[in-house]
Amino acid sequence: MFRLLDAQQYEKVAGYVGTAANNLLKAGCDFGLMCGNTPHLLFDKIQARTDLSLLSIVETAVAAAQQLHLQRLALLGTKFTMQNDFFIKQFREAGIEVCRPSENDQSIIHQKIVDKLENGIVKKKTKQQLMTIINKMVQKDHLDGAVLGCTELPLILGQEDFKNIQVFDIAQVQIKAAVDQLLKTTPSQNS
């Protein structure tokens, strides 16, 4: 998928994920969710290719930030997440400012995600580099939170690493939203 995204072959990515969503619909699913953040770059294109209702990780992240009363957030993720506006736009519409790392720091974060974390390589040096980037942003941009906008980032970072800001794992936020949705759509056992 990253190769297709790098080549800006967005229709192929949307077609691939849309086909998967349609297969889930045919199998009887009530709704679906994309657990990775990067495909949300094409969320609207994918949703347009299926009648299966998809639960957006971006929308659930915005709702969680609102519930926590956050105003200014750092956004960490792959370069696709940090460089595109699909996250930032929805947060901005909700009145929450999202700050991106510098271009150099974006390259470091993306490289650590793709080369290390996605391959299960979790090292103290990587953690320190990521924490330094976040702490630098907190000071410079006066942030009150950080979005771990890649599902691999919680392998190495968590709330316990930061005392002065709220850090949230949007994968966990989406999982909670999915469970809530399941409980709404599942017939009561008392019926």
mmCIF file with all atom_site columns, C-alpha atoms in Angstrom, residues 14-138:
data_model
loop_
_atom_site.group_PDB
_atom_site.id
_atom_site.type_symbol
_atom_site.label_atom_id
_atom_site.label_alt_id
_atom_site.label_comp_id
_atom_site.label_asym_id
_atom_site.label_entity_id
_atom_site.label_seq_id
_atom_site.pdbx_PDB_ins_code
_atom_site.Cartn_x
_atom_site.Cartn_y
_atom_site.Cartn_z
_atom_site.occupancy
_atom_site.B_iso_or_equiv
_atom_site.pdbx_formal_charge
_atom_site.auth_seq_id
_atom_site.auth_comp_id
_atom_site.auth_asym_id
_atom_site.auth_atom_id
_atom_site.pdbx_PDB_model_num
ATOM 1   C CA . ALA A 1 14  ? -9.316  2.914   -2.641 1.00 0.00 ? 14  ALA A CA 1
ATOM 2   C CA . GLY A 1 15  ? -10.374 0.074   -4.947 1.00 0.00 ? 15  GLY A CA 1
ATOM 3   C CA . TYR A 1 16  ? -8.439  -2.526  -2.974 1.00 0.00 ? 16  TYR A CA 1
ATOM 4   C CA . VAL A 1 17  ? -9.791  -1.436  0.419  1.00 0.00 ? 17  VAL A CA 1
ATOM 5   C CA . GLY A 1 18  ? -13.278 -0.805  -0.995 1.00 0.00 ? 18  GLY A CA 1
ATOM 6   C CA . THR A 1 19  ? -13.366 -4.363  -2.363 1.00 0.00 ? 19  THR A CA 1
ATOM 7   C CA . ALA A 1 20  ? -12.364 -5.704  1.051  1.00 0.00 ? 20  ALA A CA 1
ATOM 8   C CA . ALA A 1 21  ? -15.169 -3.671  2.671  1.00 0.00 ? 21  ALA A CA 1
ATOM 9   C CA . ASN A 1 22  ? -17.678 -5.048  0.155  1.00 0.00 ? 22  ASN A CA 1
ATOM 10  C CA . ASN A 1 23  ? -16.528 -8.587  0.948  1.00 0.00 ? 23  ASN A CA 1
ATOM 11  C CA . LEU A 1 24  ? -17.183 -7.877  4.631  1.00 0.00 ? 24  LEU A CA 1
ATOM 12  C CA . LEU A 1 25  ? -20.653 -6.577  3.759  1.00 0.00 ? 25  LEU A CA 1
ATOM 13  C CA . LYS A 1 26  ? -21.384 -9.748  1.761  1.00 0.00 ? 26  LYS A CA 1
ATOM 14  C CA . ALA A 1 27  ? -20.232 -11.787 4.769  1.00 0.00 ? 27  ALA A CA 1
ATOM 15  C CA . GLY A 1 28  ? -22.885 -10.088 6.899  1.00 0.00 ? 28  GLY A CA 1
ATOM 16  C CA . CYS A 1 29  ? -20.927 -7.407  8.758  1.00 0.00 ? 29  CYS A CA 1
ATOM 17  C CA . ASP A 1 30  ? -22.923 -4.483  10.147 1.00 0.00 ? 30  ASP A CA 1
ATOM 18  C CA . PHE A 1 31  ? -20.029 -2.016  9.905  1.00 0.00 ? 31  PHE A CA 1
ATOM 19  C CA . GLY A 1 32  ? -16.290 -1.947  9.330  1.00 0.00 ? 32  GLY A CA 1
ATOM 20  C CA . LEU A 1 33  ? -13.238 -0.106  10.500 1.00 0.00 ? 33  LEU A CA 1
ATOM 21  C CA . MET A 1 34  ? -9.817  0.501   9.076  1.00 0.00 ? 34  MET A CA 1
ATOM 22  C CA . CYS A 1 35  ? -7.365  -0.034  11.891 1.00 0.00 ? 35  CYS A CA 1
ATOM 23  C CA . GLY A 1 36  ? -4.502  1.732   10.152 1.00 0.00 ? 36  GLY A CA 1
ATOM 24  C CA . ASN A 1 37  ? -4.375  5.513   9.969  1.00 0.00 ? 37  ASN A CA 1
ATOM 25  C CA . THR A 1 38  ? -2.700  5.909   6.591  1.00 0.00 ? 38  THR A CA 1
ATOM 26  C CA . PRO A 1 39  ? -5.657  4.507   4.560  1.00 0.00 ? 39  PRO A CA 1
ATOM 27  C CA . HIS A 1 40  ? -7.806  7.249   6.095  1.00 0.00 ? 40  HIS A CA 1
ATOM 28  C CA . LEU A 1 41  ? -6.110  9.568   3.621  1.00 0.00 ? 41  LEU A CA 1
ATOM 29  C CA . LEU A 1 42  ? -8.656  8.016   1.221  1.00 0.00 ? 42  LEU A CA 1
ATOM 30  C CA . PHE A 1 43  ? -11.491 7.406   3.686  1.00 0.00 ? 43  PHE A CA 1
ATOM 31  C CA . ASP A 1 44  ? -14.141 9.246   1.648  1.00 0.00 ? 44  ASP A CA 1
ATOM 32  C CA . LYS A 1 45  ? -13.087 7.514   -1.599 1.00 0.00 ? 45  LYS A CA 1
ATOM 33  C CA . ILE A 1 46  ? -13.209 4.120   0.121  1.00 0.00 ? 46  ILE A CA 1
ATOM 34  C CA . GLN A 1 47  ? -16.577 4.809   1.789  1.00 0.00 ? 47  GLN A CA 1
ATOM 35  C CA . ALA A 1 48  ? -17.963 5.837   -1.615 1.00 0.00 ? 48  ALA A CA 1
ATOM 36  C CA . ARG A 1 49  ? -17.072 2.372   -2.989 1.00 0.00 ? 49  ARG A CA 1
ATOM 37  C CA . THR A 1 50  ? -19.072 0.401   -0.418 1.00 0.00 ? 50  THR A CA 1
ATOM 38  C CA . ASP A 1 51  ? -22.445 0.380   1.305  1.00 0.00 ? 51  ASP A CA 1
ATOM 39  C CA . LEU A 1 52  ? -20.776 -0.922  4.457  1.00 0.00 ? 52  LEU A CA 1
ATOM 40  C CA . SER A 1 53  ? -20.698 1.845   7.041  1.00 0.00 ? 53  SER A CA 1
ATOM 41  C CA . LEU A 1 54  ? -17.076 2.501   8.016  1.00 0.00 ? 54  LEU A CA 1
ATOM 42  C CA . LEU A 1 55  ? -16.065 3.837   11.427 1.00 0.00 ? 55  LEU A CA 1
ATOM 43  C CA . SER A 1 56  ? -13.442 6.566   10.932 1.00 0.00 ? 56  SER A CA 1
ATOM 44  C CA . ILE A 1 57  ? -10.422 6.519   13.227 1.00 0.00 ? 57  ILE A CA 1
ATOM 45  C CA . VAL A 1 58  ? -10.070 10.261  12.603 1.00 0.00 ? 58  VAL A CA 1
ATOM 46  C CA . GLU A 1 59  ? -13.632 11.003  13.742 1.00 0.00 ? 59  GLU A CA 1
ATOM 47  C CA . THR A 1 60  ? -13.201 8.870   16.856 1.00 0.00 ? 60  THR A CA 1
ATOM 48  C CA . ALA A 1 61  ? -9.893  10.638  17.588 1.00 0.00 ? 61  ALA A CA 1
ATOM 49  C CA . VAL A 1 62  ? -11.561 14.046  17.293 1.00 0.00 ? 62  VAL A CA 1
ATOM 50  C CA . ALA A 1 63  ? -14.343 12.945  19.652 1.00 0.00 ? 63  ALA A CA 1
ATOM 51  C CA . ALA A 1 64  ? -11.764 11.702  22.188 1.00 0.00 ? 64  ALA A CA 1
ATOM 52  C CA . ALA A 1 65  ? -9.822  14.977  22.020 1.00 0.00 ? 65  ALA A CA 1
ATOM 53  C CA . GLN A 1 66  ? -13.030 16.924  22.555 1.00 0.00 ? 66  GLN A CA 1
ATOM 54  C CA . GLN A 1 67  ? -13.939 14.741  25.527 1.00 0.00 ? 67  GLN A CA 1
ATOM 55  C CA . LEU A 1 68  ? -10.496 15.466  27.012 1.00 0.00 ? 68  LEU A CA 1
ATOM 56  C CA . HIS A 1 69  ? -10.961 19.216  26.303 1.00 0.00 ? 69  HIS A CA 1
ATOM 57  C CA . LEU A 1 70  ? -7.711  19.402  24.354 1.00 0.00 ? 70  LEU A CA 1
ATOM 58  C CA . GLN A 1 71  ? -6.963  22.537  22.345 1.00 0.00 ? 71  GLN A CA 1
ATOM 59  C CA . ARG A 1 72  ? -3.510  22.110  20.743 1.00 0.00 ? 72  ARG A CA 1
ATOM 60  C CA . LEU A 1 73  ? -2.116  18.747  19.724 1.00 0.00 ? 73  LEU A CA 1
ATOM 61  C CA . ALA A 1 74  ? 1.020   17.305  18.189 1.00 0.00 ? 74  ALA A CA 1
ATOM 62  C CA . LEU A 1 75  ? 0.333   14.808  15.409 1.00 0.00 ? 75  LEU A CA 1
ATOM 63  C CA . LEU A 1 76  ? 2.745   11.912  14.978 1.00 0.00 ? 76  LEU A CA 1
ATOM 64  C CA . GLY A 1 77  ? 2.355   9.248   12.325 1.00 0.00 ? 77  GLY A CA 1
ATOM 65  C CA . THR A 1 78  ? 3.613   8.169   8.945  1.00 0.00 ? 78  THR A CA 1
ATOM 66  C CA . LYS A 1 79  ? 4.562   10.873  6.482  1.00 0.00 ? 79  LYS A CA 1
ATOM 67  C CA . PHE A 1 80  ? 1.188   10.342  4.783  1.00 0.00 ? 80  PHE A CA 1
ATOM 68  C CA . THR A 1 81  ? -0.605  11.134  8.041  1.00 0.00 ? 81  THR A CA 1
ATOM 69  C CA . MET A 1 82  ? 1.588   14.097  8.969  1.00 0.00 ? 82  MET A CA 1
ATOM 70  C CA . GLN A 1 83  ? 1.855   15.682  5.514  1.00 0.00 ? 83  GLN A CA 1
ATOM 71  C CA . ASN A 1 84  ? -1.771  15.430  4.425  1.00 0.00 ? 84  ASN A CA 1
ATOM 72  C CA . ASP A 1 85  ? -4.727  17.297  5.879  1.00 0.00 ? 85  ASP A CA 1
ATOM 73  C CA . PHE A 1 86  ? -7.187  14.455  6.484  1.00 0.00 ? 86  PHE A CA 1
ATOM 74  C CA . PHE A 1 87  ? -6.449  14.532  10.229 1.00 0.00 ? 87  PHE A CA 1
ATOM 75  C CA . ILE A 1 88  ? -5.806  18.237  10.616 1.00 0.00 ? 88  ILE A CA 1
ATOM 76  C CA . LYS A 1 89  ? -8.936  19.345  8.750  1.00 0.00 ? 89  LYS A CA 1
ATOM 77  C CA . GLN A 1 90  ? -11.350 17.400  10.962 1.00 0.00 ? 90  GLN A CA 1
ATOM 78  C CA . PHE A 1 91  ? -9.622  18.529  14.155 1.00 0.00 ? 91  PHE A CA 1
ATOM 79  C CA . ARG A 1 92  ? -9.648  22.141  12.954 1.00 0.00 ? 92  ARG A CA 1
ATOM 80  C CA . GLU A 1 93  ? -13.367 21.902  12.162 1.00 0.00 ? 93  GLU A CA 1
ATOM 81  C CA . ALA A 1 94  ? -13.866 20.817  15.793 1.00 0.00 ? 94  ALA A CA 1
ATOM 82  C CA . GLY A 1 95  ? -11.904 23.845  17.039 1.00 0.00 ? 95  GLY A CA 1
ATOM 83  C CA . ILE A 1 96  ? -8.733  21.912  17.888 1.00 0.00 ? 96  ILE A CA 1
ATOM 84  C CA . GLU A 1 97  ? -5.385  23.049  16.491 1.00 0.00 ? 97  GLU A CA 1
ATOM 85  C CA . VAL A 1 98  ? -3.026  20.313  15.295 1.00 0.00 ? 98  VAL A CA 1
ATOM 86  C CA . CYS A 1 99  ? 0.699   20.976  14.940 1.00 0.00 ? 99  CYS A CA 1
ATOM 87  C CA . ARG A 1 100 ? 2.992   18.940  12.736 1.00 0.00 ? 100 ARG A CA 1
ATOM 88  C CA . PRO A 1 101 ? 6.621   18.187  13.519 1.00 0.00 ? 101 PRO A CA 1
ATOM 89  C CA . SER A 1 102 ? 9.281   19.917  11.424 1.00 0.00 ? 102 SER A CA 1
ATOM 90  C CA . GLU A 1 103 ? 10.044  18.310  8.065  1.00 0.00 ? 103 GLU A CA 1
ATOM 91  C CA . ASN A 1 104 ? 13.239  16.804  9.452  1.00 0.00 ? 104 ASN A CA 1
ATOM 92  C CA . ASP A 1 105 ? 11.402  15.397  12.470 1.00 0.00 ? 105 ASP A CA 1
ATOM 93  C CA . GLN A 1 106 ? 8.651   14.048  10.194 1.00 0.00 ? 106 GLN A CA 1
ATOM 94  C CA . SER A 1 107 ? 11.309  12.132  8.254  1.00 0.00 ? 107 SER A CA 1
ATOM 95  C CA . ILE A 1 108 ? 12.739  10.707  11.482 1.00 0.00 ? 108 ILE A CA 1
ATOM 96  C CA . ILE A 1 109 ? 9.306   9.659   12.767 1.00 0.00 ? 109 ILE A CA 1
ATOM 97  C CA . HIS A 1 110 ? 8.300   8.049   9.458  1.00 0.00 ? 110 HIS A CA 1
ATOM 98  C CA . GLN A 1 111 ? 11.604  6.201   9.188  1.00 0.00 ? 111 GLN A CA 1
ATOM 99  C CA . LYS A 1 112 ? 11.306  4.872   12.763 1.00 0.00 ? 112 LYS A CA 1
ATOM 100 C CA . ILE A 1 113 ? 7.748   3.684   12.123 1.00 0.00 ? 113 ILE A CA 1
ATOM 101 C CA . VAL A 1 114 ? 8.462   1.994   8.784  1.00 0.00 ? 114 VAL A CA 1
ATOM 102 C CA . ASP A 1 115 ? 11.934  0.589   9.459  1.00 0.00 ? 115 ASP A CA 1
ATOM 103 C CA . LYS A 1 116 ? 11.661  -0.208  13.156 1.00 0.00 ? 116 LYS A CA 1
ATOM 104 C CA . LEU A 1 117 ? 8.204   -0.314  14.730 1.00 0.00 ? 117 LEU A CA 1
ATOM 105 C CA . GLU A 1 118 ? 6.368   -1.986  11.835 1.00 0.00 ? 118 GLU A CA 1
ATOM 106 C CA . ASN A 1 119 ? 9.005   -4.717  12.028 1.00 0.00 ? 119 ASN A CA 1
ATOM 107 C CA . GLY A 1 120 ? 8.632   -5.152  15.793 1.00 0.00 ? 120 GLY A CA 1
ATOM 108 C CA . ILE A 1 121 ? 11.935  -3.443  16.572 1.00 0.00 ? 121 ILE A CA 1
ATOM 109 C CA . VAL A 1 122 ? 11.409  -1.393  19.726 1.00 0.00 ? 122 VAL A CA 1
ATOM 110 C CA . LYS A 1 123 ? 14.582  0.266   21.003 1.00 0.00 ? 123 LYS A CA 1
ATOM 111 C CA . LYS A 1 124 ? 15.267  2.704   23.811 1.00 0.00 ? 124 LYS A CA 1
ATOM 112 C CA . LYS A 1 125 ? 17.089  5.041   21.400 1.00 0.00 ? 125 LYS A CA 1
ATOM 113 C CA . THR A 1 126 ? 14.001  5.230   19.159 1.00 0.00 ? 126 THR A CA 1
ATOM 114 C CA . LYS A 1 127 ? 11.815  6.013   22.161 1.00 0.00 ? 127 LYS A CA 1
ATOM 115 C CA . GLN A 1 128 ? 14.171  8.777   23.287 1.00 0.00 ? 128 GLN A CA 1
ATOM 116 C CA . GLN A 1 129 ? 14.206  10.311  19.788 1.00 0.00 ? 129 GLN A CA 1
ATOM 117 C CA . LEU A 1 130 ? 10.411  10.341  19.608 1.00 0.00 ? 130 LEU A CA 1
ATOM 118 C CA . MET A 1 131 ? 10.066  11.742  23.132 1.00 0.00 ? 131 MET A CA 1
ATOM 119 C CA . THR A 1 132 ? 12.571  14.507  22.312 1.00 0.00 ? 132 THR A CA 1
ATOM 120 C CA . ILE A 1 133 ? 10.552  15.486  19.237 1.00 0.00 ? 133 ILE A CA 1
ATOM 121 C CA . ILE A 1 134 ? 7.299   15.607  21.204 1.00 0.00 ? 134 ILE A CA 1
ATOM 122 C CA . ASN A 1 135 ? 8.806   17.503  24.141 1.00 0.00 ? 135 ASN A CA 1
ATOM 123 C CA . LYS A 1 136 ? 10.372  20.030  21.743 1.00 0.00 ? 136 LYS A CA 1
ATOM 124 C CA . MET A 1 137 ? 6.970   20.567  20.127 1.00 0.00 ? 137 MET A CA 1
ATOM 125 C CA . VAL A 1 138 ? 5.232   20.897  23.497 1.00 0.00 ? 138 VAL A CA 1
#
